[in-house]
CSV table of C-alpha atoms in Angstrom, one decimal:
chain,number,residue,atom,x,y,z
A,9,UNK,CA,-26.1,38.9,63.2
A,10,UNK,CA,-27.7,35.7,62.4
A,11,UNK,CA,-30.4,37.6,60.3
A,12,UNK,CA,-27.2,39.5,58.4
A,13,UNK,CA,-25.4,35.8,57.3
A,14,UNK,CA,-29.1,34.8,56.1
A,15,UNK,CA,-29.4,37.6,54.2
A,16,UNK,CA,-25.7,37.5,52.7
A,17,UNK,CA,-26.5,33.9,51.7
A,18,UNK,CA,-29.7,34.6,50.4
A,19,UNK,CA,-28.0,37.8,48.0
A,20,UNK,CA,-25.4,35.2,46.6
A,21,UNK,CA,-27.3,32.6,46.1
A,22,UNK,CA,-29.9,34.7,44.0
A,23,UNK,CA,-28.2,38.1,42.9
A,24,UNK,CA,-29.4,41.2,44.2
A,25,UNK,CA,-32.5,43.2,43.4
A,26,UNK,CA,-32.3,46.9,43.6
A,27,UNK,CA,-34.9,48.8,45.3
A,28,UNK,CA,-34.9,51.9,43.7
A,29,UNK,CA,-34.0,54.3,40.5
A,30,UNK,CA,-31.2,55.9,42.6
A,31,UNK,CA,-29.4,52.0,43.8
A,32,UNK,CA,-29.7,51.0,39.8
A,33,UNK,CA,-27.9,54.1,38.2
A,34,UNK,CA,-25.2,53.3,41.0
A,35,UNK,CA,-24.7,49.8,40.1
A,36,UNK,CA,-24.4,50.5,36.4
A,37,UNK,CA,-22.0,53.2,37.2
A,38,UNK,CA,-20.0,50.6,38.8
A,39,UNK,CA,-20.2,48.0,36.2
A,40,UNK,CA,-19.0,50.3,33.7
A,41,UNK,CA,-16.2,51.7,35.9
A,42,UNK,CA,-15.0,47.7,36.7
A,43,UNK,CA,-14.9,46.5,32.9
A,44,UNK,CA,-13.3,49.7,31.8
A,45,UNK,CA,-10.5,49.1,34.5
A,46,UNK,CA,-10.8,45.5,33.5
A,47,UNK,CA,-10.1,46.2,29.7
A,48,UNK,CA,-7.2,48.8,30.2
A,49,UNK,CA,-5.1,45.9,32.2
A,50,UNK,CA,-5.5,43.4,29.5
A,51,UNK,CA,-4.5,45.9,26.9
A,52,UNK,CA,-1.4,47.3,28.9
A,53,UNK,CA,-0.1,44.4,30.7
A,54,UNK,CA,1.4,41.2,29.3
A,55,UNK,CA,1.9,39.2,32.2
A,56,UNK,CA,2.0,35.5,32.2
A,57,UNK,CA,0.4,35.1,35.0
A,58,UNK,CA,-3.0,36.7,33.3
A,59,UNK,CA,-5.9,35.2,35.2
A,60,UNK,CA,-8.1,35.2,32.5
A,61,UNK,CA,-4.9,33.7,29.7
A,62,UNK,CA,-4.7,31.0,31.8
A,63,UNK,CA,-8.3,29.9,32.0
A,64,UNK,CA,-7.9,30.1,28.0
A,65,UNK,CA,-5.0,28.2,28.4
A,66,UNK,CA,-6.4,26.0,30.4
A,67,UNK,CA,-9.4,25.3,28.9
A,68,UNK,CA,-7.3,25.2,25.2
A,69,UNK,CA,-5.0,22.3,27.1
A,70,UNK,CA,-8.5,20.1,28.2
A,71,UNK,CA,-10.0,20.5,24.7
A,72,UNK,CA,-6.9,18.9,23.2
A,73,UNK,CA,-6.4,15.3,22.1
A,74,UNK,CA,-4.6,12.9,24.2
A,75,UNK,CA,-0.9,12.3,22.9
A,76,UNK,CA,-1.9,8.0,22.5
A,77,UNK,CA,-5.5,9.2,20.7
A,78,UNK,CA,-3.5,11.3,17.7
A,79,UNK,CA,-1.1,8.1,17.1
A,80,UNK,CA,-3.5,6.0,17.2
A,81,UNK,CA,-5.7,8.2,14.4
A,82,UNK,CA,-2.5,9.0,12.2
A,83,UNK,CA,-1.9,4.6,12.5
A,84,UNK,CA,-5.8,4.8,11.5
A,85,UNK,CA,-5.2,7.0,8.3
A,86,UNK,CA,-2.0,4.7,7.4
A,87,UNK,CA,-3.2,1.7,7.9
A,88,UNK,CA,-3.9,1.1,3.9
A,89,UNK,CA,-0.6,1.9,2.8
A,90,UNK,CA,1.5,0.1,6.0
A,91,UNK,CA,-0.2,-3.3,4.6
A,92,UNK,CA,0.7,-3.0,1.0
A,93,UNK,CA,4.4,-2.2,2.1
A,94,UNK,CA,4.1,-5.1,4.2
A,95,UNK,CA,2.7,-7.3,1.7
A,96,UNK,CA,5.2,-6.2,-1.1
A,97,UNK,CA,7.8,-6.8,1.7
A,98,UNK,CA,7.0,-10.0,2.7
A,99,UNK,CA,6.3,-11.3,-1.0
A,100,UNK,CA,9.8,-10.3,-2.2
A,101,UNK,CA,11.7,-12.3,0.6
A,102,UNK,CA,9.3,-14.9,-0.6
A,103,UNK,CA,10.9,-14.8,-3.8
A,104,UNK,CA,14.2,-13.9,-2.8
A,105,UNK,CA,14.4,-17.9,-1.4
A,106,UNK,CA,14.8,-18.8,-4.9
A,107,UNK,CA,18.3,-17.7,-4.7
A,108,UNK,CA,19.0,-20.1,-1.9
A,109,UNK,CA,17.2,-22.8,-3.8
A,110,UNK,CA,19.1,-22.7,-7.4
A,111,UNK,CA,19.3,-26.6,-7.2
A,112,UNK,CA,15.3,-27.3,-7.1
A,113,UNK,CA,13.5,-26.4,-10.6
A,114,UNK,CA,11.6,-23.5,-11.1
A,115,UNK,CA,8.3,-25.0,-11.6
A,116,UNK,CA,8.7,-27.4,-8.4
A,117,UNK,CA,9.7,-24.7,-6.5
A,118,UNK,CA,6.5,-22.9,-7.6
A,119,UNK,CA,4.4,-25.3,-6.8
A,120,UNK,CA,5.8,-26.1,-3.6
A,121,UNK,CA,5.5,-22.9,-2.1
A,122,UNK,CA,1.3,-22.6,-4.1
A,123,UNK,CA,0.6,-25.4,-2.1
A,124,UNK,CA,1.9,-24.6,1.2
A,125,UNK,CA,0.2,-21.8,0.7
A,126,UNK,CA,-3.4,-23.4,-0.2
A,127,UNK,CA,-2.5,-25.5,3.1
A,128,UNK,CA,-2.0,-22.5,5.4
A,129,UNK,CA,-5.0,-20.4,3.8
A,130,UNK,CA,-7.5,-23.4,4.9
A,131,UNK,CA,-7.4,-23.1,8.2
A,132,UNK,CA,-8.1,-19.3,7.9
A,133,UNK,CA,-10.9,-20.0,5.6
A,134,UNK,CA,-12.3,-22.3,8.0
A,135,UNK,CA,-12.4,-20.1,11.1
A,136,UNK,CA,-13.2,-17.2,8.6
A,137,UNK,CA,-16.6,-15.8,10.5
A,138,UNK,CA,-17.6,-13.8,7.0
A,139,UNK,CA,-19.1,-15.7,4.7
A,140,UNK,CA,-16.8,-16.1,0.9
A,141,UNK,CA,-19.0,-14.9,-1.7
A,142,UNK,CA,-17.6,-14.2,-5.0
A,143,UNK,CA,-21.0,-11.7,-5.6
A,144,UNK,CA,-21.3,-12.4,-8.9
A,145,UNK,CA,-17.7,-11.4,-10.0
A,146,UNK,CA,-16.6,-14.8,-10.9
A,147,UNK,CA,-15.8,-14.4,-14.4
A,148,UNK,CA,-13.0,-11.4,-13.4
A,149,UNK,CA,-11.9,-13.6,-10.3
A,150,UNK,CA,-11.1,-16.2,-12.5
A,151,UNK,CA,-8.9,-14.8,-15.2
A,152,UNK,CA,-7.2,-12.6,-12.6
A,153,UNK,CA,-6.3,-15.5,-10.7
A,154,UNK,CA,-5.5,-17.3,-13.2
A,155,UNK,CA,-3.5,-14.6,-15.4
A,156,UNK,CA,-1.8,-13.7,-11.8
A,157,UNK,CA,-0.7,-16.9,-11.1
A,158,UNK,CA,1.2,-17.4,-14.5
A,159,UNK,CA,2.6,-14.6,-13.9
A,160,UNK,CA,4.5,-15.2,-10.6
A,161,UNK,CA,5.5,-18.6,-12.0
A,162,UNK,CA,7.5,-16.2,-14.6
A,163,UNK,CA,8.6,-13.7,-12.0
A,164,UNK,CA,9.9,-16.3,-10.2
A,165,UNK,CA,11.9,-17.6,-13.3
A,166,UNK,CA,12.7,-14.7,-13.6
A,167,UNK,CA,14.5,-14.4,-10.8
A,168,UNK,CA,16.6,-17.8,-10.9
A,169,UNK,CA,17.9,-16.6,-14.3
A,170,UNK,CA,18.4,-12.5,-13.9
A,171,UNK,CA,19.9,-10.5,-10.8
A,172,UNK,CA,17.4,-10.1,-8.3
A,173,UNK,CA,16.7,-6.2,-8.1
A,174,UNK,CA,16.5,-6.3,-12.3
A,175,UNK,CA,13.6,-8.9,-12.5
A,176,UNK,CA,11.4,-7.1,-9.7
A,177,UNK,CA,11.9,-3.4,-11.6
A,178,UNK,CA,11.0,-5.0,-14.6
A,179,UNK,CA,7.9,-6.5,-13.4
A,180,UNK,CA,6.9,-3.0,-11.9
A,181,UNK,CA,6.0,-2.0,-15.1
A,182,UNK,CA,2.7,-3.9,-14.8
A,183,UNK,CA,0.5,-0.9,-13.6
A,184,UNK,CA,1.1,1.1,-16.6
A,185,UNK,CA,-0.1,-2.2,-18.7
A,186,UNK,CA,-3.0,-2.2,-16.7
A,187,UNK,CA,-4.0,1.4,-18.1
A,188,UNK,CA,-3.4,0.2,-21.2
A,189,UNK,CA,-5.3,-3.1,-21.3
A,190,UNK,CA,-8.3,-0.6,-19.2
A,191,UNK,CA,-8.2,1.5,-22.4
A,192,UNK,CA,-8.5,-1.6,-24.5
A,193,UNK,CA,-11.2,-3.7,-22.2
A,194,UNK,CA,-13.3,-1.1,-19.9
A,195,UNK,CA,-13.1,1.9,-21.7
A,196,UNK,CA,-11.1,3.8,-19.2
A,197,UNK,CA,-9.5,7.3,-20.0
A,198,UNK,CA,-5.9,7.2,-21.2
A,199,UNK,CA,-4.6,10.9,-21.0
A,200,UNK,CA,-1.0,11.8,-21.8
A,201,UNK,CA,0.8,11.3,-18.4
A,202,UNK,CA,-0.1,7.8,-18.9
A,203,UNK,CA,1.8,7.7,-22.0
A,204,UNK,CA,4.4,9.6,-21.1
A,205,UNK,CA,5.1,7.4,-18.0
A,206,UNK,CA,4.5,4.1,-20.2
A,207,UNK,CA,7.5,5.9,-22.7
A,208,UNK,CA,9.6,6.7,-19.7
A,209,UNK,CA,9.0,2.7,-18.3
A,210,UNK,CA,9.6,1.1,-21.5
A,211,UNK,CA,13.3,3.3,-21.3
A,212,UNK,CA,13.9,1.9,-18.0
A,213,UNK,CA,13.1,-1.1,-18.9
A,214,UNK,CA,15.5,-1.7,-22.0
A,215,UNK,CA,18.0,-0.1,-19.6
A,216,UNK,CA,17.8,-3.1,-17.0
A,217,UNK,CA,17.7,-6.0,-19.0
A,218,UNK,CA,19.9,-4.5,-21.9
A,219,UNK,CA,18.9,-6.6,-24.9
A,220,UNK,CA,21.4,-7.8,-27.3
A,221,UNK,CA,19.5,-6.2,-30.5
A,222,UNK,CA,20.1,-2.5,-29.0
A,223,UNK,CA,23.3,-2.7,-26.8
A,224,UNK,CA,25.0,-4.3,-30.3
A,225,UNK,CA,27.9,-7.2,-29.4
A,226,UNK,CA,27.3,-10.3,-27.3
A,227,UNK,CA,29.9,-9.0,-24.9
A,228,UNK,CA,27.7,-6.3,-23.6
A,229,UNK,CA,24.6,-8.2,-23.3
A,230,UNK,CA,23.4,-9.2,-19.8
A,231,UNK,CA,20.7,-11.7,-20.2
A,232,UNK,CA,19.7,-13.8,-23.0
A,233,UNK,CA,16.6,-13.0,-25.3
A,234,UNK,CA,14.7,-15.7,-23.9
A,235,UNK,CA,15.1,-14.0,-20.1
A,236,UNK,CA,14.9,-10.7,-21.7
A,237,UNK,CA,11.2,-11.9,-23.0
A,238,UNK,CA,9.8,-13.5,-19.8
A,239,UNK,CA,9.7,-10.7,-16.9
A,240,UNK,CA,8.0,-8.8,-19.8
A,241,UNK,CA,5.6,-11.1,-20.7
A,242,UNK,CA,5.0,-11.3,-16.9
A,243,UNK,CA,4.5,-8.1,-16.2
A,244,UNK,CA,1.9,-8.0,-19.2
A,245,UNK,CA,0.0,-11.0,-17.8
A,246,UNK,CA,0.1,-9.2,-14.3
A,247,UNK,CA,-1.1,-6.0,-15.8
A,248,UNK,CA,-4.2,-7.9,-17.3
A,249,UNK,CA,-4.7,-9.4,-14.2
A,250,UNK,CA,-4.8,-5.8,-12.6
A,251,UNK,CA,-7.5,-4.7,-15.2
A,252,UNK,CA,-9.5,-7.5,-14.3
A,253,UNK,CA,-9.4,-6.6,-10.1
A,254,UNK,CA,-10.2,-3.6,-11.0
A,255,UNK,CA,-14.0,-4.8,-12.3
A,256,UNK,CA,-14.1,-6.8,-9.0
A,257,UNK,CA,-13.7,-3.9,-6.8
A,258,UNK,CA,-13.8,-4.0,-3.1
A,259,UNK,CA,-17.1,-5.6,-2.0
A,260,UNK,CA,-15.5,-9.4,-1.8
A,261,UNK,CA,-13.7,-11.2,0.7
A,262,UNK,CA,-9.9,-10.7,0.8
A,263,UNK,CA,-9.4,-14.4,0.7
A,264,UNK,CA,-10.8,-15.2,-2.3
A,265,UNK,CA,-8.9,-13.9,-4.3
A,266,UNK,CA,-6.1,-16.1,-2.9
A,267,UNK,CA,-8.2,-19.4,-2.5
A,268,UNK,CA,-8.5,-19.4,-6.4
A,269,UNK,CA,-5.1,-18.1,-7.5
A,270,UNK,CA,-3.3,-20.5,-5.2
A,271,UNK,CA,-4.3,-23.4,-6.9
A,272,UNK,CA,-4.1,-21.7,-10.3
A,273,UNK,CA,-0.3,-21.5,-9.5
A,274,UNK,CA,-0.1,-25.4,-8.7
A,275,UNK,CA,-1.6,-26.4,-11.9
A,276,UNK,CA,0.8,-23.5,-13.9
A,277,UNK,CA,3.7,-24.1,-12.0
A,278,UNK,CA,3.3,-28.1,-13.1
A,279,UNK,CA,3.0,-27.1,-16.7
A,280,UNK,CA,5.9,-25.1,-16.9
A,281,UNK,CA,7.6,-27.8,-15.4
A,282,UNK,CA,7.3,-30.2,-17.7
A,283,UNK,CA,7.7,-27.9,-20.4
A,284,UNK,CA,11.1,-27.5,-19.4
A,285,UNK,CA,11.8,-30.9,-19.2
A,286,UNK,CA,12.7,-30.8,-15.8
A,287,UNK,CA,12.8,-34.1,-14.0
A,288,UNK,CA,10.0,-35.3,-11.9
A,289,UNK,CA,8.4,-33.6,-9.5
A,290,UNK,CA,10.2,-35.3,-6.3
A,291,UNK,CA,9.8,-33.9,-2.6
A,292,UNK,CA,13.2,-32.5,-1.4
A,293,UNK,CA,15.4,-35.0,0.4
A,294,UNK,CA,17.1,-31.8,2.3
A,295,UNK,CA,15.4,-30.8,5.4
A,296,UNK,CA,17.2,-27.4,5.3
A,297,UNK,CA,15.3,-26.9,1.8
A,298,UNK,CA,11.5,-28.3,3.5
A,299,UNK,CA,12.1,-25.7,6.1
A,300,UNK,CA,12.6,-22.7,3.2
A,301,UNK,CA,10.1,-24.2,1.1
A,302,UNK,CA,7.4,-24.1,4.0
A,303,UNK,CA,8.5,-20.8,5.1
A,304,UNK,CA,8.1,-19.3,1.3
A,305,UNK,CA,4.3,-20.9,1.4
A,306,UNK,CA,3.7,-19.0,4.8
A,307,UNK,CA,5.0,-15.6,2.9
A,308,UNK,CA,3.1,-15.9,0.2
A,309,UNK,CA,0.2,-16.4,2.0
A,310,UNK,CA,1.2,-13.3,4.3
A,311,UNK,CA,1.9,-11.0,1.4
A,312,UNK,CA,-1.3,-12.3,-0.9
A,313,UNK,CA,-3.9,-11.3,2.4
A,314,UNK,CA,-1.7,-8.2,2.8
A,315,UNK,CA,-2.0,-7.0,-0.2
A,316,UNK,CA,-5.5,-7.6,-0.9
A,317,UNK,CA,-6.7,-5.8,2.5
A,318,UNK,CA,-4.3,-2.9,1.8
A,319,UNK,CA,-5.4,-2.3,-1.8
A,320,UNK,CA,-9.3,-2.5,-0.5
A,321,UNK,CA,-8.5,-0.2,2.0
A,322,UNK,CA,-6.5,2.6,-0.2
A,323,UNK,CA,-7.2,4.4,-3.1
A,324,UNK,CA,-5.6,3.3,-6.0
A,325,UNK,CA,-3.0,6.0,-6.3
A,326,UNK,CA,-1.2,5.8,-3.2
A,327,UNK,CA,-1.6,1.9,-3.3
A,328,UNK,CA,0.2,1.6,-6.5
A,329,UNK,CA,3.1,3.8,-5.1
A,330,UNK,CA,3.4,1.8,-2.0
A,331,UNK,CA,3.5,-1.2,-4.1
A,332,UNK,CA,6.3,-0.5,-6.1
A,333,UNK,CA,8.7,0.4,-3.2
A,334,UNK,CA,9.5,-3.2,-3.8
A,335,UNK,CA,12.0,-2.4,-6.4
A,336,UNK,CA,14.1,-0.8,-3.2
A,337,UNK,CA,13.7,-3.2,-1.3
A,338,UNK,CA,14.9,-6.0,-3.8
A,339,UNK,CA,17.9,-4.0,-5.1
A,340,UNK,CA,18.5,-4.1,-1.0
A,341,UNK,CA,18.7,-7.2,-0.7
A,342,UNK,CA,20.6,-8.1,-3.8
A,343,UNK,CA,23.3,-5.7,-2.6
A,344,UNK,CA,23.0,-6.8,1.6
A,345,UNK,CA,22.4,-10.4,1.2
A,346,UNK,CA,23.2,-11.7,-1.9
A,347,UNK,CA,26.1,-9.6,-2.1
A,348,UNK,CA,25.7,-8.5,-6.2
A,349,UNK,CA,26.1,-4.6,-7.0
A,350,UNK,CA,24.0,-4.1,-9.4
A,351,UNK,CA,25.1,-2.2,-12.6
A,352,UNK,CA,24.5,1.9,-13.1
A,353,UNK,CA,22.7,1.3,-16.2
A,354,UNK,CA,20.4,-1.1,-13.7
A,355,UNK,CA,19.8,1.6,-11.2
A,356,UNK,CA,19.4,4.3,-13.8
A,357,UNK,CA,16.7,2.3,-15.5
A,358,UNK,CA,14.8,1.2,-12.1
A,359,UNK,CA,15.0,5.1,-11.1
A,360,UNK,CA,13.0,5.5,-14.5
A,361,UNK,CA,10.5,3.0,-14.1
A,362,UNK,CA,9.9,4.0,-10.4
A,363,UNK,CA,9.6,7.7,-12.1
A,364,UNK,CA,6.9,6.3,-14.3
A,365,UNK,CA,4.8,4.9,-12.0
A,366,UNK,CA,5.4,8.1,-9.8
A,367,UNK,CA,4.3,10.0,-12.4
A,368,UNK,CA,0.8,8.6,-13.0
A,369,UNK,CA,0.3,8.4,-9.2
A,370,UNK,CA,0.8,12.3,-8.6
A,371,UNK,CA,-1.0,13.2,-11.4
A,372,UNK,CA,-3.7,11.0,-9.4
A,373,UNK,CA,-3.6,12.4,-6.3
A,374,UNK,CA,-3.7,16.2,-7.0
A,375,UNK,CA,-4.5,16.1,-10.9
A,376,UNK,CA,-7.2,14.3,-11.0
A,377,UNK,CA,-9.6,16.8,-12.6
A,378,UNK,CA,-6.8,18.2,-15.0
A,379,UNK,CA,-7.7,16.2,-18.3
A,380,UNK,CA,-4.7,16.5,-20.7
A,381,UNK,CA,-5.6,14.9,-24.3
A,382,UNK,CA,-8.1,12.1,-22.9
A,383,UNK,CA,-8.3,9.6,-25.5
């Protein structure tokens, strides 16, 4: 008995040798016999409770990702476009505290919330582990710091003087004078969806601000010329700006960009100041207006680092349509906090310059190697 268990262990621990010609043709026999039966009950029967569909099943359920681990990689693939809408968020309630502030002058305003911004970028630039290296790209940091600065000093006159929603749609344009000033500067392609979209902008744009010199008496004007002038010239100056990012690429810090454009807006914001004739520069006596002031600094800050990371991170296409989902949000808070419906020819003409930039961002995405009368 004992030698039987030795050899029943022994055969399943190392499979069975046949002795002879007449033991192999019988074990073959066999084989054959067990997957035929074997092959008939997979084909006829469709139980659930299949032995061998459940080892698939079970094995499929062990190769598959972890519910946490396919958030965490769709988060991963989204990351870009979450910190431009973030940034774009964050700078247009920066702006939006203009509203509250109608009593303080644009250009102190400006450089009130510039240089609580400088103040709350120093500290990060001081614990900043990565070294801040320009590499070589000075002379496009410069001019796009510069250029940008100037233009949120007019965006943000902009704003005091128009409704809130108009002057952010109008200043959305900017990407399409980017192309343009690319075309003009770099050499860049300028094909006919680009055209087309700066056509379709430019219709959108008369349609917000409705200028005097098209919609005929001075009872259906909006805004003066003068206001009608500056968001454009803005968004000019912010699409030159653009063009010049665009030659610095990716390879800097994202704080440099704001350590030179903050105080670029200090020095642009005290120009337009006294160009205005605006009183002295004078801290306000109000603690309620400190409190906003500091606040815009600290959103500035937030929305300038935001953007800069997010725009590094994604490609240009999908960045520039992230961007310009500010025009929603502005037109959101016009309507939610400041309580001002804004006019149909306002929304038609936003809906066409959110169309435009639309427009050049799918032809980006899935037509990129469809080249339509390049010039």
């Amino acid at each position: 008995m004992g030698e039987l268990n030795h050899v029943e262990h022994k055969s399943y621990k190392y499979p069975y040798q046949p002795q002879n010609d007449l033991e192999l043709d019988s074990i073959s026999l066999a084989s054959k016999e067990s997957k035929g039966s074997r092959d008939s009950l997979n084909s006829n029967t469709s139980s659930p409770h299949d032995p061998l569909k459940e080892d698939d099943f079970i094995e499929k359920k062990e190769n598959a990702e972890p519910v946490g681990i396919c958030c965490k990689s769709f988060l991963r693939k989204m990351e870009g476009k979450l910190l431009i809408l973030a940034g774009g968020t964050a700078g247009v309630f920066t702006m939006s505290l203009k509203k509250f502030l109608l009593t303080i002058p644009t250009g102190e305003f400006t450089c009130a919330i510039f240089l609580f911004s400088l103040l709350t970028l120093l500290p990060i630039l001081y614990f900043q582990e990565e070294k801040i290296d320009p590499k070589g790209k000075l002379k496009f940091i410069m001019p796009r710091a510069f250029f940008g600065a100037l233009a949120g000093v007019l965006k943000i006159w902009s704003i005091q003087e128009m409704n809130f929603g108009d002057a952010v749609a109008i200043f959305a344009l900017c990407p399409l004078f980017a192309a343009i000033f690319s075309r003009i500067l770099w050499k860049e392609k300028l094909d006919l969806w680009t055209v087309l979209s700066l056509i379709i902008g430019i219709g959108g744009m008369v349609l917000v601000a409705q200028p005097p010199f098209i919609f005929g008496s001075p009872d259906s004007k909006l805004y003066s010329p003068l206001f009608f002038l500056v968001p454009i010239i803005g968004a000019i100056l912010l699409g030159f700006a653009f063009s010049c990012m665009r030659r610095v690429g990716t390879e800097i810090n994202s704080l440099v960009v704001p350590i030179i454009l903050c105080p670029a807006g200090v020095v642009n914001a005290i120009i337009l100041h006294y160009a205005k004739q605006d009183d002295k520069l004078v801290v306000p006596s109000c603690y309620y207006d400190r409190i906003l002031l500091f606040c815009g600094g600290m959103g500035l800050t937030l929305g300038l680092i935001l953007l800069n990371k997010g725009l590094a991170m994604e490609k240009s296409g999908p960045g520039v349509l992230m961007r310009n989902f500010d025009i929603v949000t502005a037109y959101l808070i016009q309507i939610l906090i400041f309580n001002n419906t804004p006019s149909v020819l306002s929304i038609v003409g936003s809906v066409l310059i959110l169309s435009s930039i639309m427009i050049v961002t799918v032809k980006k995405l899935f037509f990129e190697h469809c080249k339509v009368w390049e010039f």
